[in-house]
Amino acid sequence: MKLAADELAPALSLIFQRSLDTGEVPVSWLRANITPIFKAGDRTLASNYRPVSLTSICSKILEHIIHSNIMGHLNNHSILTDKQHGFRRGHSCESQLILTVQDLASSLDKKSQIDMIIMDFSKAFDVVPHNRLINKLQRYGIQNTTLVWIRNFLKHRSQRVVVSGEKSGWSEVISGVPQGTVLGPLLFLLYINDLPNNINSHVRLFADDCIIYRVIKNDQDPPLLQEDLHTLGKWANLWQMKFNSKKCFVMRITHARSTVYFPYTLSEDLLTPVDSHPYLGVHISNKLNWNNHIQKMCAKANRSLGFIRRNLYSCNQSTKLQAYTSLVRPLLEYSSAVWDPHTKKNIDLLESIQKRAARFILNDYESKTPGSATQMVKSLGLEPLEIRRKTRRLCVFHQARLGQPSIPIGDLLHPVLRQSRHLHQNCYSNISASKDCYKQSFVPRTIQDWNTLPYNVTTIPGPENFKTAISNHFKLTRCD
């Protein structure tokens, strides 16, 4: 379609305009081939697969146009809750995790207990009632022919499952927003946009991932968190959504020897307490250290490295290098600004995987002299993972400092009033912390790193130029 854009664009623009003016959606755009994507658990259970819709490319182009206009309307009127970081430009799992860990670590530094409930929707995208969704869209100012178009886009859909070339019969879709479309995720965000309303505890949303937490200072605080759980349950019942209480857990985050215990319930089901649980791909522990997460991440990276070693052993060096940087290293760096370790044990554990990868890429398992693996990494032009994590933290901090809305840390940044030869005018006061979980978290730790940068680097506005300058600065520092 891109190659034939000059010929196709006039015809498509007429079809798009006609569809928007009348609210009618071509039948072929409403049919989807469902590809089941395995999530976790028993592979023989259909419920453990995510149904992803493969739809018409022409439909997706028009959906992009509608999506951009709706998103412009939502942004202009600040309609989307700031608790939601899913499917939004400038927001990510990393930004959500940074804010969550900031709340948890700062409270833990004050010797507080935080009770956090990890919520789980049951088939969230598939059960959204169309009529209720349309009513919410209308309330948010999406009206006239756009609303009619979206109603027809949702209500007259059909789908079939395609597995290994075999196709099921067509079946009508009576609820839900189609996963795999452009508009589906945005429609879901709007449907659950009012979920945080009337909740007094902290709520964090990333698409259908939801956590709620509260600082527990005394015996009166847990009942308040329990009341918020009841409010969430009432919201789910009102809007025909459902929380899976068997997959909802409670974590008591504290360093105290004795904890305030409260039996939290959801829909009369007692929630299971856990010491560690994944949230947005990062394992959070009740002590807020990252040992468990790093061990699990390294184990996963080692399995991926073993896979490419078995399958690409006869390939050339460039292919092996590309396989490592695209399949293994991203596993070691996912949301690294959140959990970047400060202990030598964890730093060396992460670096050891890159060193093993370097031996594989160069096919050199014989050299055993001290530092030989480090030299191999350097010869391949690979930066130490520790430096890459530090660069990432500084890049995220740079964007947050310039006002990126997804990471509002402005209240924590206080310019240094008295300048010295060691500090420039873009330096910030260090944040005092008594516990490592807060001292080594994103904001306090990155402020210290930021203050060591040259002044001319801190004044660079563009993210890409800033990243390049940071990388060059660290290269020069290592050479010195």
XYZ file of C-alpha atoms in Angstrom:
480
model
C 0.000 0.000 0.000
C 2.911 2.359 0.640
C 4.385 1.602 -2.788
C 1.019 2.310 -4.451
C 0.103 5.248 -2.183
C -0.259 7.773 -5.023
C -2.823 5.571 -6.770
C -4.658 4.306 -3.669
C -4.829 7.462 -1.545
C -7.559 9.279 -3.555
C -9.863 6.247 -3.506
C -9.215 5.493 0.168
C -9.815 9.106 1.172
C -13.235 8.994 -0.514
C -14.101 5.737 1.267
C -12.880 7.078 4.617
C -14.832 10.323 4.284
C -17.992 8.482 3.233
C -17.630 6.084 6.160
C -17.179 8.936 8.656
C -20.038 11.024 7.211
C -22.535 8.171 7.356
C -21.173 6.259 10.340
C -21.223 3.073 8.267
C -18.313 0.642 8.453
C -17.593 -1.755 5.532
C -18.425 -5.339 6.455
C -14.936 -6.591 5.593
C -13.495 -4.203 8.178
C -15.627 -5.804 10.895
C -14.299 -9.313 10.397
C -11.257 -10.535 12.274
C -9.080 -13.617 12.171
C -8.208 -14.456 15.759
C -4.641 -15.555 16.508
C -4.426 -17.067 20.014
C -1.309 -15.889 21.881
C -0.273 -18.071 24.828
C 0.022 -16.207 28.155
C 0.834 -18.674 30.937
C -0.388 -21.840 32.618
C -1.817 -24.961 31.000
C -1.418 -24.818 27.214
C -4.439 -27.086 26.751
C -6.835 -24.489 28.229
C -8.231 -21.966 25.787
C -8.643 -19.460 28.645
C -4.832 -19.190 28.890
C -4.573 -17.638 25.430
C -4.991 -13.984 24.477
C -7.221 -13.508 21.390
C -5.479 -11.039 19.061
C -7.571 -9.798 16.132
C -5.991 -9.553 12.687
C -8.111 -6.991 10.852
C -8.179 -5.034 7.592
C -5.219 -2.722 6.985
C -7.555 -0.120 5.463
C -9.606 -0.178 8.658
C -6.502 0.357 10.757
C -5.512 3.417 8.704
C -8.880 5.050 9.382
C -8.686 3.959 13.019
C -5.355 5.802 13.291
C -7.009 8.984 12.000
C -9.897 8.669 14.464
C -7.530 7.700 17.288
C -5.299 10.758 16.815
C -8.276 13.116 16.840
C -9.862 11.530 19.907
C -6.533 11.562 21.740
C -6.099 15.230 20.891
C -9.524 15.918 22.404
C -8.683 13.905 25.537
C -5.349 15.675 26.002
C -6.767 19.150 25.412
C -9.369 18.624 28.120
C -7.177 16.480 30.449
C -9.794 13.731 30.458
C -7.601 10.659 30.934
C -6.612 10.037 34.550
C -2.950 10.584 35.365
C -3.029 7.216 37.164
C -3.181 5.472 33.763
C 0.129 4.887 31.947
C -0.956 2.251 29.435
C -1.301 2.885 25.678
C -0.373 6.567 26.006
C 2.389 8.490 24.254
C 5.198 9.380 26.651
C 3.991 6.841 29.210
C 5.362 3.352 29.750
C 5.784 0.484 32.185
C 9.028 2.132 33.275
C 7.397 5.476 34.069
C 4.648 3.740 36.044
C 7.163 1.662 37.977
C 9.345 4.693 38.759
C 6.421 6.520 40.376
C 5.228 3.428 42.235
C 8.658 2.569 43.635
C 9.205 6.232 44.551
C 6.054 6.129 46.698
C 6.942 2.791 48.266
C 10.616 3.545 48.917
C 10.050 7.021 50.373
C 7.434 5.609 52.754
C 9.702 2.721 53.699
C 12.497 5.199 54.390
C 10.207 6.775 57.001
C 9.903 3.355 58.682
C 6.326 2.965 57.526
C 4.466 -0.146 56.430
C 2.755 -0.114 53.053
C 0.004 -2.578 52.226
C -0.285 -3.102 48.477
C -3.047 -5.035 46.726
C -2.199 -6.410 43.268
C -5.487 -6.621 41.371
C -6.328 -8.816 38.389
C -9.218 -8.257 35.985
C -10.841 -11.343 34.547
C -10.873 -11.152 30.722
C -11.004 -7.363 30.933
C -10.835 -6.532 27.211
C -13.337 -9.235 26.250
C -16.211 -8.351 28.593
C -16.586 -4.590 28.093
C -20.349 -4.010 27.494
C -20.838 -2.013 24.307
C -23.830 0.074 25.427
C -22.148 1.176 28.640
C -18.968 2.004 26.725
C -20.904 4.153 24.230
C -22.540 6.029 27.119
C -19.129 6.766 28.623
C -17.742 7.952 25.278
C -20.670 10.329 24.926
C -20.056 11.668 28.435
C -16.413 12.353 27.510
C -17.484 14.487 24.552
C -17.166 11.946 21.718
C -20.385 12.553 19.814
C -22.200 12.839 16.489
C -20.970 10.789 13.507
C -17.751 9.760 15.302
C -19.804 8.142 18.053
C -22.063 6.457 15.475
C -19.003 5.144 13.629
C -17.522 3.687 16.817
C -20.868 2.107 17.760
C -21.060 0.361 14.392
C -17.375 -0.552 14.604
C -18.085 -2.419 17.860
C -21.579 -3.834 17.454
C -21.497 -5.637 14.148
C -18.241 -7.529 14.458
C -17.616 -11.202 13.738
C -14.545 -13.337 14.215
C -13.050 -16.749 13.619
C -10.045 -18.539 15.060
C -7.149 -19.450 12.775
C -4.612 -22.015 14.009
C -1.994 -23.645 11.762
C -4.023 -22.738 8.677
C -7.226 -24.293 10.017
C -10.210 -21.932 10.413
C -13.241 -22.082 12.648
C -16.666 -20.828 11.630
C -17.622 -17.181 11.995
C -19.190 -16.109 15.300
C -20.739 -12.818 16.380
C -18.885 -10.623 18.881
C -21.359 -9.409 21.499
C -19.024 -7.668 23.951
C -15.481 -6.443 24.442
C -13.044 -4.248 22.549
C -11.039 -6.104 19.867
C -7.411 -6.687 20.832
C -5.133 -6.099 17.874
C -7.020 -3.068 16.553
C -5.858 0.534 16.864
C -8.962 1.850 18.630
C -9.474 -1.110 20.985
C -6.902 -0.117 23.645
C -8.048 3.531 23.701
C -11.689 2.509 24.104
C -10.711 0.300 27.031
C -8.808 3.171 28.694
C -11.897 5.339 28.454
C -14.086 2.599 29.877
C -12.024 2.211 33.057
C -11.013 5.878 33.246
C -13.282 6.567 36.231
C -12.064 3.556 38.236
C -9.818 5.690 40.532
C -12.720 7.994 41.411
C -13.810 7.848 45.062
C -10.653 5.897 46.000
C -8.701 7.462 48.880
C -5.686 5.150 48.648
C -3.058 5.312 45.887
C -4.150 3.677 42.632
C -1.921 2.853 39.667
C -3.233 1.648 36.296
C -1.466 0.265 33.272
C -4.203 -0.825 30.849
C -5.957 -3.566 32.866
C -3.131 -3.966 35.425
C -4.180 -2.328 38.652
C -2.565 -1.930 42.065
C -3.832 -0.081 45.111
C -1.712 0.698 48.167
C -1.779 2.680 51.386
C 0.669 3.638 54.125
C -0.267 1.798 57.322
C 0.495 3.966 60.328
C -1.883 2.394 62.838
C -4.774 -0.036 63.185
C -7.201 2.471 61.655
C -5.516 2.461 58.220
C -6.162 -1.132 57.024
C -9.979 -0.759 57.262
C -9.688 2.335 55.042
C -7.825 0.305 52.414
C -10.433 -2.434 52.759
C -13.169 0.150 52.158
C -11.423 1.182 48.949
C -11.380 -2.471 47.896
C -15.140 -2.584 48.453
C -15.475 0.553 46.319
C -13.520 -1.111 43.511
C -15.733 -4.179 43.806
C -18.860 -2.012 43.530
C -17.395 -0.254 40.487
C -16.696 -3.610 38.819
C -20.242 -4.833 39.477
C -21.791 -1.597 38.200
C -19.835 -1.669 34.951
C -20.068 -5.444 34.440
C -16.363 -6.035 34.923
C -14.942 -8.668 37.236
C -11.859 -9.013 39.402
C -10.405 -12.498 39.671
C -9.972 -12.687 43.455
C -7.889 -15.865 43.152
C -5.266 -13.878 41.246
C -5.391 -10.814 43.508
C -2.690 -10.693 46.185
C -1.701 -8.562 49.152
C 1.899 -7.583 49.891
C 2.974 -5.959 53.150
C 6.059 -3.883 52.360
C 8.043 -3.146 55.497
C 11.405 -3.535 57.212
C 9.835 -3.824 60.652
C 10.018 -7.104 62.536
C 6.350 -6.937 63.447
C 3.692 -5.937 60.935
C 0.134 -4.719 61.201
C -1.920 -7.634 59.920
C -5.364 -7.277 58.381
C -7.320 -9.943 56.450
C -8.166 -8.117 53.218
C -11.065 -9.483 51.210
C -12.499 -8.932 47.744
C -16.015 -10.158 46.970
C -15.899 -12.002 50.297
C -12.792 -13.938 49.197
C -9.734 -13.683 51.448
C -6.746 -12.356 49.508
C -3.522 -14.378 49.583
C -0.452 -12.639 51.097
C 2.817 -12.818 49.123
C 6.413 -11.753 49.800
C 7.221 -11.092 46.139
C 5.146 -10.635 43.021
C 5.685 -9.413 39.445
C 4.181 -6.079 38.477
C 4.565 -4.908 34.867
C 7.381 -7.402 34.343
C 9.403 -6.436 37.430
C 9.410 -8.562 40.588
C 8.709 -6.380 43.621
C 9.587 -7.829 47.034
C 8.205 -6.919 50.447
C 11.661 -5.614 51.448
C 11.916 -3.589 48.236
C 15.265 -5.029 47.208
C 15.901 -6.295 43.701
C 17.818 -9.520 44.339
C 14.887 -11.741 43.390
C 14.107 -9.758 40.252
C 17.731 -9.749 39.079
C 18.097 -13.508 39.657
C 14.938 -14.282 37.674
C 15.914 -11.869 34.914
C 19.423 -13.333 34.643
C 18.012 -16.864 34.516
C 15.724 -15.831 31.647
C 18.589 -14.107 29.812
C 20.803 -17.175 30.253
C 18.094 -19.364 28.723
C 17.858 -17.015 25.735
C 21.636 -16.967 25.382
C 21.679 -20.757 25.498
C 19.034 -20.831 22.769
C 21.035 -18.677 20.348
C 24.252 -20.562 21.196
C 22.597 -23.856 20.224
C 21.029 -22.514 17.052
C 23.551 -19.957 15.781
C 26.861 -21.614 16.662
C 27.892 -21.805 12.992
C 26.841 -18.237 12.073
C 29.233 -15.362 11.492
C 30.231 -12.870 14.172
C 27.892 -10.067 13.090
C 24.839 -12.373 13.172
C 25.719 -13.603 16.650
C 26.263 -10.038 17.855
C 22.930 -8.926 16.457
C 21.174 -11.905 18.067
C 22.656 -10.994 21.457
C 21.795 -7.287 21.254
C 18.236 -7.961 20.064
C 17.261 -11.090 22.041
C 19.350 -11.218 25.220
C 20.480 -7.736 26.210
C 16.942 -6.252 26.199
C 15.997 -8.817 28.860
C 18.826 -7.505 31.050
C 17.765 -3.881 30.599
C 13.975 -3.924 30.805
C 12.900 -0.983 33.026
C 16.467 -0.831 34.341
C 16.014 2.746 35.596
C 13.796 1.265 38.309
C 15.979 -1.546 39.664
C 19.567 -0.586 38.678
C 21.631 -2.465 41.326
C 24.290 -0.846 43.491
C 25.827 -3.996 45.012
C 28.913 -5.496 43.377
C 27.385 -8.988 43.498
C 24.411 -8.074 41.328
C 26.453 -5.821 39.032
C 28.945 -8.639 38.377
C 26.125 -11.155 37.880
C 24.669 -9.042 35.078
C 28.043 -8.352 33.480
C 28.908 -12.064 33.515
C 26.112 -12.781 31.053
C 27.463 -10.224 28.586
C 30.949 -11.700 29.001
C 29.643 -15.195 28.209
C 27.892 -13.730 25.180
C 31.171 -12.122 24.052
C 32.980 -15.488 24.234
C 30.214 -17.030 22.135
C 30.260 -14.232 19.563
C 34.058 -14.420 19.172
C 34.075 -18.204 19.548
C 36.837 -17.882 22.131
C 36.433 -20.183 25.129
C 40.151 -20.766 25.641
C 41.379 -17.422 26.995
C 41.261 -17.623 30.773
C 43.605 -14.787 31.728
C 42.141 -12.188 34.107
C 40.244 -9.529 32.191
C 40.203 -11.476 28.935
C 36.397 -11.546 28.786
C 36.259 -7.829 29.566
C 38.602 -7.161 26.645
C 36.390 -9.289 24.383
C 33.360 -7.189 25.350
C 35.327 -4.023 24.612
C 36.604 -5.338 21.264
C 33.013 -5.894 20.156
C 32.153 -2.276 20.920
C 29.759 -3.266 23.710
C 29.412 -0.849 26.603
C 29.386 -2.286 30.142
C 25.796 -2.908 31.195
C 26.374 -0.799 34.309
C 27.158 2.234 32.125
C 24.151 1.569 29.894
C 21.857 1.464 32.937
C 23.327 4.697 34.252
C 22.867 6.314 30.844
C 19.252 5.171 30.788
C 18.557 6.612 34.228
C 20.062 9.961 33.245
C 18.077 10.059 29.988
C 14.798 9.396 31.825
C 15.743 12.001 34.449
C 16.572 14.495 31.698
C 13.097 14.110 30.192
C 11.385 14.266 33.601
C 13.363 17.404 34.450
C 12.061 19.063 31.272
C 8.482 18.382 32.350
C 7.570 15.000 30.876
C 4.061 14.531 32.322
C 4.407 10.797 32.958
C 7.131 11.338 35.606
C 6.185 14.435 37.652
C 9.211 14.708 39.941
C 9.449 18.498 39.956
C 8.570 18.711 43.661
C 11.657 16.622 44.469
C 14.102 18.802 42.527
C 15.523 21.724 44.483
C 18.301 23.729 42.749
C 21.489 24.183 44.733
C 21.536 27.830 45.848
C 25.202 28.067 46.769
C 27.470 27.276 43.848
C 30.976 25.834 44.170
C 33.680 24.748 41.779
C 32.301 21.195 42.001
C 28.688 22.153 41.250
C 27.140 24.034 38.323
C 23.895 25.993 38.159
C 21.867 22.999 36.939
C 22.690 20.925 40.029
C 20.063 19.811 42.540
C 20.186 19.225 46.266
C 20.705 15.602 47.222
C 17.764 13.841 48.827
C 18.564 12.562 52.294
C 17.710 8.910 52.858
C 18.467 6.456 55.645
C 17.677 3.193 53.850
C 19.316 1.834 50.697
C 15.946 0.995 49.140
C 15.281 4.748 48.873
C 18.837 6.047 48.665
C 19.494 3.838 45.626
C 16.107 4.393 43.996
C 15.676 6.367 40.786
C 15.317 9.980 41.956
C 17.843 10.240 44.841
C 20.496 8.191 43.040
C 20.135 9.895 39.672
C 20.309 13.368 41.207
C 23.802 12.468 42.460
C 24.822 11.216 39.002
C 23.304 14.285 37.333
C 25.318 16.639 39.530
C 28.571 15.085 38.274
C 27.812 15.806 34.606
C 29.481 18.733 32.835
C 27.281 21.834 32.650
C 27.242 21.872 28.831
C 25.779 18.326 28.791
C 22.935 19.205 31.190
C 21.800 22.053 28.918
C 21.194 19.842 25.846
C 17.419 19.856 25.154
C 16.848 16.986 22.695
C 16.700 13.408 24.090
C 18.756 11.842 21.296
C 21.450 14.533 21.412
C 21.542 14.250 25.192
C 21.983 10.476 25.026
C 24.835 10.853 22.530
C 26.539 13.439 24.729
C 26.170 11.204 27.795
C 27.677 8.218 25.961
C 30.612 10.303 24.734
C 31.153 11.687 28.236
C 31.326 8.190 29.751
C 33.692 7.001 27.010
C 36.070 9.839 27.773
C 35.753 9.189 31.497
C 36.640 5.495 31.061
C 39.634 6.400 28.862
C 40.905 8.790 31.532
